[in-house]
Amino acid sequence: MFLNRSVPQPHHNFGTQSPKASPNYVGLVKFLVQPFLESPETLSVDSEISQTLNRVWIRIAFDSADKGKVFGRGGRNIQAIRTVIAAAAAAAGQSVYLDIYGSTTPGREGMSFDEDSEERSPPPPKTREPRTNGPKPIVKPRTR
């Protein structure tokens, strides 16, 4: 005897493909990025969907002052945002590309915030100084 007899069971058509609706990428990106911004009204999001290629291009721009918060330490925030967007696209059978541009203030358009091209000062050269004080590291012998 089944207790859930009165609850209608869903009918699954695993053999047929129904067209999947595309997620609301603009709304999703705004939902994910706005909490990091001091002035959320500066956020600009544009989405372009290619039905033939099943690809989505998302372009966002915001005030340059918020760049550090959006990217996060080591790029963790922006990577998490990219992961969520990629998961939504994968669920719809699409691939997604996220482009991040600079300030939305007039006269400063076109500055790219791409992590790979971001200007960074080179790290200081690593010098190895002998340890004179402090605890010595404990080395455990290998056991097999």
mmCIF file of N, CA and C in Angstrom:
data_model
loop_
_atom_site.group_PDB
_atom_site.id
_atom_site.type_symbol
_atom_site.label_atom_id
_atom_site.label_comp_id
_atom_site.label_asym_id
_atom_site.label_seq_id
_atom_site.Cartn_x
_atom_site.Cartn_y
_atom_site.Cartn_z
ATOM 1 N N MET A 1 0.833 -1.167 0.000
ATOM 2 C CA MET A 1 0.000 0.000 0.000
ATOM 3 C C MET A 1 0.889 1.245 0.000
ATOM 4 N N PHE A 2 0.556 2.198 -0.887
ATOM 5 C CA PHE A 2 1.305 3.437 -0.983
ATOM 6 C C PHE A 2 0.508 4.566 -0.365
ATOM 7 N N LEU A 3 1.150 5.331 0.473
ATOM 8 C CA LEU A 3 0.470 6.439 1.127
ATOM 9 C C LEU A 3 0.290 7.626 0.184
ATOM 10 N N ASN A 4 1.116 7.742 -0.824
ATOM 11 C CA ASN A 4 1.072 8.887 -1.727
ATOM 12 C C ASN A 4 0.268 8.594 -2.991
ATOM 13 N N ARG A 5 -0.717 7.732 -2.926
ATOM 14 C CA ARG A 5 -1.514 7.378 -4.099
ATOM 15 C C ARG A 5 -2.248 8.578 -4.702
ATOM 16 N N SER A 6 -2.668 9.499 -3.866
ATOM 17 C CA SER A 6 -3.453 10.623 -4.367
ATOM 18 C C SER A 6 -2.583 11.692 -5.039
ATOM 19 N N VAL A 7 -1.276 11.612 -4.837
ATOM 20 C CA VAL A 7 -0.387 12.591 -5.436
ATOM 21 C C VAL A 7 -0.057 12.139 -6.850
ATOM 22 N N PRO A 8 -0.361 12.971 -7.850
ATOM 23 C CA PRO A 8 -0.061 12.558 -9.221
ATOM 24 C C PRO A 8 1.445 12.448 -9.434
ATOM 25 N N GLN A 9 1.855 11.400 -10.108
ATOM 26 C CA GLN A 9 3.256 11.163 -10.396
ATOM 27 C C GLN A 9 3.622 11.827 -11.718
ATOM 28 N N PRO A 10 4.797 12.430 -11.797
ATOM 29 C CA PRO A 10 5.188 13.080 -13.049
ATOM 30 C C PRO A 10 5.470 12.036 -14.131
ATOM 31 N N HIS A 11 5.115 12.384 -15.353
ATOM 32 C CA HIS A 11 5.389 11.509 -16.485
ATOM 33 C C HIS A 11 6.682 11.966 -17.126
ATOM 34 N N HIS A 12 7.623 11.060 -17.243
ATOM 35 C CA HIS A 12 8.921 11.398 -17.810
ATOM 36 C C HIS A 12 8.995 10.916 -19.245
ATOM 37 N N ASN A 13 9.386 11.808 -20.135
ATOM 38 C CA ASN A 13 9.629 11.461 -21.528
ATOM 39 C C ASN A 13 11.128 11.580 -21.767
ATOM 40 N N PHE A 14 11.863 10.546 -21.387
ATOM 41 C CA PHE A 14 13.309 10.626 -21.482
ATOM 42 C C PHE A 14 13.800 10.552 -22.913
ATOM 43 N N GLY A 15 13.010 10.023 -23.805
ATOM 44 C CA GLY A 15 13.447 9.863 -25.186
ATOM 45 C C GLY A 15 13.313 11.126 -26.016
ATOM 46 N N THR A 16 12.534 12.092 -25.573
ATOM 47 C CA THR A 16 12.320 13.293 -26.374
ATOM 48 C C THR A 16 13.012 14.479 -25.739
ATOM 49 N N GLN A 17 13.531 15.344 -26.566
ATOM 50 C CA GLN A 17 14.187 16.570 -26.091
ATOM 51 C C GLN A 17 13.216 17.729 -26.243
ATOM 52 N N SER A 18 12.908 18.379 -25.168
ATOM 53 C CA SER A 18 12.091 19.576 -25.260
ATOM 54 C C SER A 18 13.022 20.772 -25.248
ATOM 55 N N PRO A 19 12.705 21.832 -25.979
ATOM 56 C CA PRO A 19 13.591 22.992 -25.986
ATOM 57 C C PRO A 19 13.626 23.632 -24.598
ATOM 58 N N LYS A 20 14.836 23.890 -24.125
ATOM 59 C CA LYS A 20 14.996 24.477 -22.800
ATOM 60 C C LYS A 20 14.996 25.989 -22.914
ATOM 61 N N ALA A 21 14.358 26.615 -21.967
ATOM 62 C CA ALA A 21 14.333 28.072 -21.934
ATOM 63 C C ALA A 21 15.690 28.570 -21.446
ATOM 64 N N SER A 22 16.120 29.667 -22.001
ATOM 65 C CA SER A 22 17.394 30.256 -21.605
ATOM 66 C C SER A 22 17.216 30.978 -20.270
ATOM 67 N N PRO A 23 18.171 30.816 -19.346
ATOM 68 C CA PRO A 23 18.065 31.509 -18.055
ATOM 69 C C PRO A 23 18.101 33.030 -18.227
ATOM 70 N N ASN A 24 17.638 33.724 -17.228
ATOM 71 C CA ASN A 24 17.699 35.181 -17.214
ATOM 72 C C ASN A 24 19.098 35.574 -16.739
ATOM 73 N N TYR A 25 20.036 35.627 -17.692
ATOM 74 C CA TYR A 25 21.431 35.889 -17.343
ATOM 75 C C TYR A 25 21.622 37.284 -16.758
ATOM 76 N N VAL A 26 20.928 38.269 -17.295
ATOM 77 C CA VAL A 26 21.074 39.641 -16.796
ATOM 78 C C VAL A 26 20.645 39.708 -15.331
ATOM 79 N N GLY A 27 19.501 39.132 -15.018
ATOM 80 C CA GLY A 27 19.028 39.127 -13.637
ATOM 81 C C GLY A 27 19.937 38.344 -12.708
ATOM 82 N N LEU A 28 20.456 37.211 -13.204
ATOM 83 C CA LEU A 28 21.350 36.396 -12.391
ATOM 84 C C LEU A 28 22.649 37.134 -12.080
ATOM 85 N N VAL A 29 23.233 37.770 -13.087
ATOM 86 C CA VAL A 29 24.483 38.499 -12.878
ATOM 87 C C VAL A 29 24.263 39.679 -11.939
ATOM 88 N N LYS A 30 23.166 40.403 -12.111
ATOM 89 C CA LYS A 30 22.880 41.518 -11.197
ATOM 90 C C LYS A 30 22.725 41.022 -9.772
ATOM 91 N N PHE A 31 22.041 39.901 -9.597
ATOM 92 C CA PHE A 31 21.838 39.327 -8.272
ATOM 93 C C PHE A 31 23.165 38.946 -7.632
ATOM 94 N N LEU A 32 24.111 38.433 -8.422
ATOM 95 C CA LEU A 32 25.390 37.983 -7.890
ATOM 96 C C LEU A 32 26.393 39.112 -7.658
ATOM 97 N N VAL A 33 26.366 40.152 -8.506
ATOM 98 C CA VAL A 33 27.402 41.189 -8.448
ATOM 99 C C VAL A 33 27.009 42.368 -7.564
ATOM 100 N N GLN A 34 25.740 42.768 -7.553
ATOM 101 C CA GLN A 34 25.326 43.967 -6.824
ATOM 102 C C GLN A 34 25.705 43.982 -5.343
ATOM 103 N N PRO A 35 25.688 42.862 -4.616
ATOM 104 C CA PRO A 35 26.076 42.933 -3.205
ATOM 105 C C PRO A 35 27.518 43.391 -2.969
ATOM 106 N N PHE A 36 28.373 43.273 -3.969
ATOM 107 C CA PHE A 36 29.769 43.685 -3.821
ATOM 108 C C PHE A 36 29.980 45.168 -4.126
ATOM 109 N N LEU A 37 28.999 45.844 -4.677
ATOM 110 C CA LEU A 37 29.167 47.211 -5.147
ATOM 111 C C LEU A 37 28.730 48.231 -4.109
ATOM 112 N N GLU A 38 29.516 49.300 -3.973
ATOM 113 C CA GLU A 38 29.141 50.414 -3.107
ATOM 114 C C GLU A 38 27.939 51.150 -3.691
ATOM 115 N N SER A 39 27.939 51.321 -5.011
ATOM 116 C CA SER A 39 26.810 51.967 -5.692
ATOM 117 C C SER A 39 26.303 51.016 -6.783
ATOM 118 N N PRO A 40 25.319 50.173 -6.424
ATOM 119 C CA PRO A 40 24.817 49.158 -7.351
ATOM 120 C C PRO A 40 24.222 49.729 -8.639
ATOM 121 N N GLU A 41 23.823 51.006 -8.615
ATOM 122 C CA GLU A 41 23.232 51.594 -9.823
ATOM 123 C C GLU A 41 24.251 51.769 -10.939
ATOM 124 N N THR A 42 25.549 51.656 -10.631
ATOM 125 C CA THR A 42 26.568 51.784 -11.680
ATOM 126 C C THR A 42 26.744 50.495 -12.475
ATOM 127 N N LEU A 43 26.142 49.408 -12.029
ATOM 128 C CA LEU A 43 26.287 48.124 -12.721
ATOM 129 C C LEU A 43 25.537 48.136 -14.046
ATOM 130 N N SER A 44 26.236 47.764 -15.091
ATOM 131 C CA SER A 44 25.638 47.642 -16.417
ATOM 132 C C SER A 44 25.876 46.214 -16.906
ATOM 133 N N VAL A 45 24.812 45.514 -17.292
ATOM 134 C CA VAL A 45 24.907 44.126 -17.739
ATOM 135 C C VAL A 45 24.267 44.010 -19.110
ATOM 136 N N ASP A 46 24.987 43.373 -20.035
ATOM 137 C CA ASP A 46 24.480 43.138 -21.381
ATOM 138 C C ASP A 46 24.659 41.660 -21.698
ATOM 139 N N SER A 47 23.665 41.056 -22.332
ATOM 140 C CA SER A 47 23.710 39.635 -22.656
ATOM 141 C C SER A 47 23.400 39.441 -24.130
ATOM 142 N N GLU A 48 24.171 38.601 -24.779
ATOM 143 C CA GLU A 48 23.950 38.276 -26.188
ATOM 144 C C GLU A 48 23.948 36.757 -26.314
ATOM 145 N N ILE A 49 22.874 36.207 -26.873
ATOM 146 C CA ILE A 49 22.712 34.763 -26.969
ATOM 147 C C ILE A 49 22.736 34.347 -28.435
ATOM 148 N N SER A 50 23.566 33.367 -28.759
ATOM 149 C CA SER A 50 23.615 32.795 -30.103
ATOM 150 C C SER A 50 22.909 31.445 -30.050
ATOM 151 N N GLN A 51 21.726 31.374 -30.636
ATOM 152 C CA GLN A 51 20.956 30.136 -30.621
ATOM 153 C C GLN A 51 21.623 29.041 -31.445
ATOM 154 N N THR A 52 22.273 29.429 -32.549
ATOM 155 C CA THR A 52 22.890 28.426 -33.414
ATOM 156 C C THR A 52 24.125 27.797 -32.777
ATOM 157 N N LEU A 53 24.893 28.577 -32.024
ATOM 158 C CA LEU A 53 26.110 28.067 -31.396
ATOM 159 C C LEU A 53 25.894 27.615 -29.955
ATOM 160 N N ASN A 54 24.706 27.889 -29.403
ATOM 161 C CA ASN A 54 24.410 27.608 -27.992
ATOM 162 C C ASN A 54 25.436 28.264 -27.069
ATOM 163 N N ARG A 55 25.767 29.503 -27.390
ATOM 164 C CA ARG A 55 26.717 30.273 -26.584
ATOM 165 C C ARG A 55 26.083 31.566 -26.125
ATOM 166 N N VAL A 56 26.545 32.024 -24.964
ATOM 167 C CA VAL A 56 26.049 33.271 -24.393
ATOM 168 C C VAL A 56 27.251 34.134 -24.043
ATOM 169 N N TRP A 57 27.198 35.386 -24.437
ATOM 170 C CA TRP A 57 28.227 36.355 -24.074
ATOM 171 C C TRP A 57 27.593 37.355 -23.125
ATOM 172 N N ILE A 58 28.194 37.510 -21.957
ATOM 173 C CA ILE A 58 27.699 38.451 -20.964
ATOM 174 C C ILE A 58 28.790 39.483 -20.731
ATOM 175 N N ARG A 59 28.426 40.755 -20.833
ATOM 176 C CA ARG A 59 29.364 41.846 -20.600
ATOM 177 C C ARG A 59 28.857 42.662 -19.427
ATOM 178 N N ILE A 60 29.743 42.895 -18.455
ATOM 179 C CA ILE A 60 29.357 43.709 -17.309
ATOM 180 C C ILE A 60 30.364 44.841 -17.137
ATOM 181 N N ALA A 61 29.874 45.950 -16.606
ATOM 182 C CA ALA A 61 30.716 47.099 -16.287
ATOM 183 C C ALA A 61 30.201 47.697 -14.991
ATOM 184 N N PHE A 62 31.132 48.230 -14.216
ATOM 185 C CA PHE A 62 30.779 48.863 -12.949
ATOM 186 C C PHE A 62 31.873 49.853 -12.595
ATOM 187 N N ASP A 63 31.669 50.595 -11.527
ATOM 188 C CA ASP A 63 32.615 51.614 -11.101
ATOM 189 C C ASP A 63 33.954 50.978 -10.732
ATOM 190 N N SER A 64 35.032 51.601 -11.175
ATOM 191 C CA SER A 64 36.379 51.065 -10.947
ATOM 192 C C SER A 64 36.717 50.902 -9.473
ATOM 193 N N ALA A 65 36.132 51.711 -8.625
ATOM 194 C CA ALA A 65 36.437 51.651 -7.191
ATOM 195 C C ALA A 65 36.002 50.323 -6.580
ATOM 196 N N ASP A 66 35.050 49.638 -7.197
ATOM 197 C CA ASP A 66 34.517 48.390 -6.657
ATOM 198 C C ASP A 66 35.217 47.150 -7.210
ATOM 199 N N LYS A 67 36.227 47.358 -8.032
ATOM 200 C CA LYS A 67 36.899 46.239 -8.687
ATOM 201 C C LYS A 67 37.435 45.227 -7.683
ATOM 202 N N GLY A 68 38.082 45.692 -6.639
ATOM 203 C CA GLY A 68 38.672 44.788 -5.653
ATOM 204 C C GLY A 68 37.641 43.931 -4.950
ATOM 205 N N LYS A 69 36.496 44.511 -4.638
ATOM 206 C CA LYS A 69 35.447 43.756 -3.951
ATOM 207 C C LYS A 69 34.818 42.720 -4.866
ATOM 208 N N VAL A 70 34.609 43.089 -6.134
ATOM 209 C CA VAL A 70 33.983 42.152 -7.071
ATOM 210 C C VAL A 70 34.915 40.976 -7.355
ATOM 211 N N PHE A 71 36.202 41.277 -7.558
ATOM 212 C CA PHE A 71 37.136 40.198 -7.846
ATOM 213 C C PHE A 71 37.453 39.372 -6.608
ATOM 214 N N GLY A 72 37.589 40.019 -5.474
ATOM 215 C CA GLY A 72 37.879 39.311 -4.241
ATOM 216 C C GLY A 72 39.343 38.927 -4.136
ATOM 217 N N ARG A 73 39.705 38.430 -3.000
ATOM 218 C CA ARG A 73 41.101 38.046 -2.748
ATOM 219 C C ARG A 73 41.471 36.865 -3.638
ATOM 220 N N GLY A 74 42.465 37.093 -4.473
ATOM 221 C CA GLY A 74 42.908 36.034 -5.375
ATOM 222 C C GLY A 74 41.903 35.710 -6.469
ATOM 223 N N GLY A 75 40.915 36.577 -6.677
ATOM 224 C CA GLY A 75 39.911 36.331 -7.710
ATOM 225 C C GLY A 75 38.840 35.336 -7.307
ATOM 226 N N ARG A 76 38.716 35.093 -6.014
ATOM 227 C CA ARG A 76 37.747 34.082 -5.559
ATOM 228 C C ARG A 76 36.309 34.473 -5.843
ATOM 229 N N ASN A 77 35.958 35.743 -5.620
ATOM 230 C CA ASN A 77 34.572 36.160 -5.843
ATOM 231 C C ASN A 77 34.177 36.036 -7.303
ATOM 232 N N ILE A 78 35.012 36.551 -8.194
ATOM 233 C CA ILE A 78 34.649 36.526 -9.608
ATOM 234 C C ILE A 78 34.644 35.095 -10.128
ATOM 235 N N GLN A 79 35.511 34.246 -9.593
ATOM 236 C CA GLN A 79 35.504 32.846 -10.019
ATOM 237 C C GLN A 79 34.222 32.157 -9.569
ATOM 238 N N ALA A 80 33.749 32.467 -8.381
ATOM 239 C CA ALA A 80 32.489 31.893 -7.902
ATOM 240 C C ALA A 80 31.323 32.379 -8.758
ATOM 241 N N ILE A 81 31.338 33.656 -9.134
ATOM 242 C CA ILE A 81 30.292 34.198 -10.006
ATOM 243 C C ILE A 81 30.316 33.492 -11.347
ATOM 244 N N ARG A 82 31.500 33.323 -11.919
ATOM 245 C CA ARG A 82 31.630 32.614 -13.199
ATOM 246 C C ARG A 82 31.131 31.177 -13.092
ATOM 247 N N THR A 83 31.405 30.525 -11.973
ATOM 248 C CA THR A 83 30.973 29.138 -11.782
ATOM 249 C C THR A 83 29.453 29.038 -11.746
ATOM 250 N N VAL A 84 28.801 29.945 -11.042
ATOM 251 C CA VAL A 84 27.329 29.923 -10.958
ATOM 252 C C VAL A 84 26.720 30.177 -12.334
ATOM 253 N N ILE A 85 27.266 31.140 -13.060
ATOM 254 C CA ILE A 85 26.740 31.451 -14.393
ATOM 255 C C ILE A 85 26.961 30.271 -15.337
ATOM 256 N N ALA A 86 28.128 29.637 -15.238
ATOM 257 C CA ALA A 86 28.415 28.480 -16.093
ATOM 258 C C ALA A 86 27.473 27.321 -15.775
ATOM 259 N N ALA A 87 27.136 27.134 -14.505
ATOM 260 C CA ALA A 87 26.210 26.068 -14.123
ATOM 261 C C ALA A 87 24.816 26.330 -14.679
ATOM 262 N N ALA A 88 24.366 27.590 -14.628
ATOM 263 C CA ALA A 88 23.052 27.929 -15.186
ATOM 264 C C ALA A 88 23.045 27.708 -16.698
ATOM 265 N N ALA A 89 24.143 28.063 -17.362
ATOM 266 C CA ALA A 89 24.228 27.868 -18.809
ATOM 267 C C ALA A 89 24.266 26.387 -19.162
ATOM 268 N N ALA A 90 25.011 25.605 -18.391
ATOM 269 C CA ALA A 90 25.105 24.169 -18.657
ATOM 270 C C ALA A 90 23.747 23.489 -18.499
ATOM 271 N N ALA A 91 22.955 23.943 -17.525
ATOM 272 C CA ALA A 91 21.620 23.379 -17.330
ATOM 273 C C ALA A 91 20.729 23.651 -18.531
ATOM 274 N N ALA A 92 21.006 24.742 -19.256
ATOM 275 C CA ALA A 92 20.224 25.083 -20.440
ATOM 276 C C ALA A 92 20.894 24.575 -21.719
ATOM 277 N N GLY A 93 21.994 23.835 -21.583
ATOM 278 C CA GLY A 93 22.694 23.305 -22.742
ATOM 279 C C GLY A 93 23.488 24.355 -23.494
ATOM 280 N N GLN A 94 23.978 25.361 -22.785
ATOM 281 C CA GLN A 94 24.717 26.455 -23.409
ATOM 282 C C GLN A 94 26.082 26.600 -22.741
ATOM 283 N N SER A 95 26.984 27.303 -23.424
ATOM 284 C CA SER A 95 28.247 27.700 -22.803
ATOM 285 C C SER A 95 28.212 29.215 -22.663
ATOM 286 N N VAL A 96 28.948 29.736 -21.698
ATOM 287 C CA VAL A 96 28.853 31.163 -21.394
ATOM 288 C C VAL A 96 30.242 31.773 -21.290
ATOM 289 N N TYR A 97 30.346 33.019 -21.711
ATOM 290 C CA TYR A 97 31.572 33.797 -21.613
ATOM 291 C C TYR A 97 31.234 35.093 -20.887
ATOM 292 N N LEU A 98 32.012 35.429 -19.872
ATOM 293 C CA LEU A 98 31.777 36.627 -19.082
ATOM 294 C C LEU A 98 32.919 37.593 -19.303
ATOM 295 N N ASP A 99 32.614 38.766 -19.845
ATOM 296 C CA ASP A 99 33.593 39.835 -20.039
ATOM 297 C C ASP A 99 33.305 40.929 -19.031
ATOM 298 N N ILE A 100 34.365 41.416 -18.393
ATOM 299 C CA ILE A 100 34.218 42.443 -17.366
ATOM 300 C C ILE A 100 34.955 43.683 -17.831
ATOM 301 N N TYR A 101 34.239 44.796 -17.867
ATOM 302 C CA TYR A 101 34.815 46.053 -18.318
ATOM 303 C C TYR A 101 34.878 47.032 -17.164
ATOM 304 N N GLY A 102 35.632 48.109 -17.383
ATOM 305 C CA GLY A 102 35.897 49.084 -16.335
ATOM 306 C C GLY A 102 34.755 50.014 -16.053
ATOM 307 N N SER A 103 35.121 51.168 -15.616
ATOM 308 C CA SER A 103 34.211 52.167 -15.093
ATOM 309 C C SER A 103 33.089 52.500 -16.060
ATOM 310 N N THR A 104 31.909 52.758 -15.499
ATOM 311 C CA THR A 104 30.777 53.196 -16.300
ATOM 312 C C THR A 104 30.696 54.715 -16.335
ATOM 313 N N THR A 105 31.690 55.403 -15.739
ATOM 314 C CA THR A 105 31.678 56.859 -15.758
ATOM 315 C C THR A 105 32.115 57.352 -17.132
ATOM 316 N N PRO A 106 31.539 58.456 -17.636
ATOM 317 C CA PRO A 106 31.874 58.938 -18.967
ATOM 318 C C PRO A 106 33.358 59.244 -19.100
ATOM 319 N N GLY A 107 33.902 58.899 -20.261
ATOM 320 C CA GLY A 107 35.300 59.175 -20.540
ATOM 321 C C GLY A 107 36.245 58.077 -20.106
ATOM 322 N N ARG A 108 35.727 57.030 -19.446
ATOM 323 C CA ARG A 108 36.608 55.957 -18.990
ATOM 324 C C ARG A 108 36.104 54.609 -19.472
ATOM 325 N N GLU A 109 35.337 54.579 -20.560
ATOM 326 C CA GLU A 109 34.808 53.331 -21.069
ATOM 327 C C GLU A 109 35.920 52.498 -21.681
ATOM 328 N N GLY A 110 35.682 51.198 -21.744
ATOM 329 C CA GLY A 110 36.582 50.316 -22.445
ATOM 330 C C GLY A 110 37.736 49.773 -21.629
ATOM 331 N N MET A 111 37.860 50.181 -20.375
ATOM 332 C CA MET A 111 38.921 49.601 -19.561
ATOM 333 C C MET A 111 38.522 48.180 -19.205
ATOM 334 N N SER A 112 39.349 47.224 -19.540
ATOM 335 C CA SER A 112 39.019 45.827 -19.272
ATOM 336 C C SER A 112 39.560 45.415 -17.917
ATOM 337 N N PHE A 113 38.772 44.629 -17.206
ATOM 338 C CA PHE A 113 39.199 44.103 -15.916
ATOM 339 C C PHE A 113 39.541 42.633 -16.021
ATOM 340 N N ASP A 114 39.889 42.166 -17.189
ATOM 341 C CA ASP A 114 40.198 40.756 -17.355
ATOM 342 C C ASP A 114 41.353 40.383 -16.436
ATOM 343 N N GLU A 115 41.203 39.285 -15.696
ATOM 344 C CA GLU A 115 42.212 38.920 -14.700
ATOM 345 C C GLU A 115 43.581 38.696 -15.328
ATOM 346 N N ASP A 116 43.617 38.137 -16.526
ATOM 347 C CA ASP A 116 44.896 37.800 -17.127
ATOM 348 C C ASP A 116 45.671 39.029 -17.591
ATOM 349 N N SER A 117 44.978 40.106 -17.962
ATOM 350 C CA SER A 117 45.664 41.285 -18.457
ATOM 351 C C SER A 117 45.777 42.381 -17.406
ATOM 352 N N GLU A 118 45.367 42.072 -16.196
ATOM 353 C CA GLU A 118 45.384 43.069 -15.129
ATOM 354 C C GLU A 118 46.825 43.459 -14.812
ATOM 355 N N GLU A 119 47.073 44.773 -14.681
ATOM 356 C CA GLU A 119 48.412 45.235 -14.379
ATOM 357 C C GLU A 119 48.728 44.971 -12.915
ATOM 358 N N ARG A 120 49.848 44.313 -12.704
ATOM 359 C CA ARG A 120 50.282 44.018 -11.346
ATOM 360 C C ARG A 120 51.763 44.309 -11.251
ATOM 361 N N SER A 121 52.178 44.756 -10.099
ATOM 362 C CA SER A 121 53.615 44.957 -9.914
ATOM 363 C C SER A 121 54.246 43.595 -9.680
ATOM 364 N N PRO A 122 55.470 43.401 -10.188
ATOM 365 C CA PRO A 122 56.101 42.091 -10.013
ATOM 366 C C PRO A 122 56.383 41.826 -8.544
ATOM 367 N N PRO A 123 56.291 40.568 -8.135
ATOM 368 C CA PRO A 123 56.553 40.255 -6.738
ATOM 369 C C PRO A 123 58.024 40.471 -6.418
ATOM 370 N N PRO A 124 58.331 40.805 -5.173
ATOM 371 C CA PRO A 124 59.733 40.996 -4.813
ATOM 372 C C PRO A 124 60.480 39.677 -4.964
ATOM 373 N N PRO A 125 61.772 39.749 -5.306
ATOM 374 C CA PRO A 125 62.525 38.508 -5.463
ATOM 375 C C PRO A 125 62.609 37.762 -4.135
ATOM 376 N N LYS A 126 62.492 36.452 -4.238
ATOM 377 C CA LYS A 126 62.534 35.640 -3.026
ATOM 378 C C LYS A 126 63.986 35.418 -2.631
ATOM 379 N N THR A 127 64.256 35.761 -1.399
ATOM 380 C CA THR A 127 65.589 35.523 -0.869
ATOM 381 C C THR A 127 65.457 34.558 0.288
ATOM 382 N N ARG A 128 66.381 33.672 0.361
ATOM 383 C CA ARG A 128 66.317 32.688 1.429
ATOM 384 C C ARG A 128 67.275 33.091 2.535
ATOM 385 N N GLU A 129 66.706 33.342 3.674
ATOM 386 C CA GLU A 129 67.514 33.723 4.821
ATOM 387 C C GLU A 129 67.593 32.533 5.768
ATOM 388 N N PRO A 130 68.751 32.294 6.312
ATOM 389 C CA PRO A 130 68.867 31.153 7.244
ATOM 390 C C PRO A 130 68.072 31.425 8.511
ATOM 391 N N ARG A 131 67.507 30.378 9.041
ATOM 392 C CA ARG A 131 66.757 30.489 10.295
ATOM 393 C C ARG A 131 67.742 30.517 11.448
ATOM 394 N N THR A 132 67.574 31.513 12.274
ATOM 395 C CA THR A 132 68.457 31.608 13.424
ATOM 396 C C THR A 132 67.700 31.341 14.716
ATOM 397 N N ASN A 133 66.491 31.814 14.788
ATOM 398 C CA ASN A 133 65.694 31.639 15.995
ATOM 399 C C ASN A 133 64.383 30.960 15.635
ATOM 400 N N GLY A 134 63.681 30.556 16.619
ATOM 401 C CA GLY A 134 62.360 29.993 16.405
ATOM 402 C C GLY A 134 62.402 28.469 16.396
ATOM 403 N N PRO A 135 61.240 27.885 16.396
ATOM 404 C CA PRO A 135 61.177 26.422 16.444
ATOM 405 C C PRO A 135 61.650 25.820 15.126
ATOM 406 N N LYS A 136 62.235 24.653 15.238
ATOM 407 C CA LYS A 136 62.683 23.926 14.059
ATOM 408 C C LYS A 136 61.542 23.051 13.582
ATOM 409 N N PRO A 137 61.427 22.869 12.263
ATOM 410 C CA PRO A 137 60.333 22.034 11.759
ATOM 411 C C PRO A 137 60.514 20.577 12.186
ATOM 412 N N ILE A 138 59.417 19.933 12.452
ATOM 413 C CA ILE A 138 59.432 18.535 12.846
ATOM 414 C C ILE A 138 59.319 17.697 11.574
ATOM 415 N N VAL A 139 60.273 16.815 11.397
ATOM 416 C CA VAL A 139 60.257 15.937 10.230
ATOM 417 C C VAL A 139 59.954 14.539 10.717
ATOM 418 N N LYS A 140 58.856 13.981 10.227
ATOM 419 C CA LYS A 140 58.481 12.636 10.641
ATOM 420 C C LYS A 140 59.076 11.638 9.666
ATOM 421 N N PRO A 141 59.589 10.517 10.183
ATOM 422 C CA PRO A 141 60.133 9.513 9.274
ATOM 423 C C PRO A 141 59.007 8.853 8.482
ATOM 424 N N ARG A 142 59.339 8.425 7.293
ATOM 425 C CA ARG A 142 58.363 7.748 6.445
ATOM 426 C C ARG A 142 58.057 6.359 6.997
ATOM 427 N N THR A 143 56.796 6.002 6.975
ATOM 428 C CA THR A 143 56.391 4.645 7.358
ATOM 429 C C THR A 143 55.764 3.996 6.166
ATOM 430 N N ARG A 144 56.042 2.738 6.030
ATOM 431 C CA ARG A 144 55.485 2.017 4.866
ATOM 432 C C ARG A 144 54.495 0.995 5.310
#
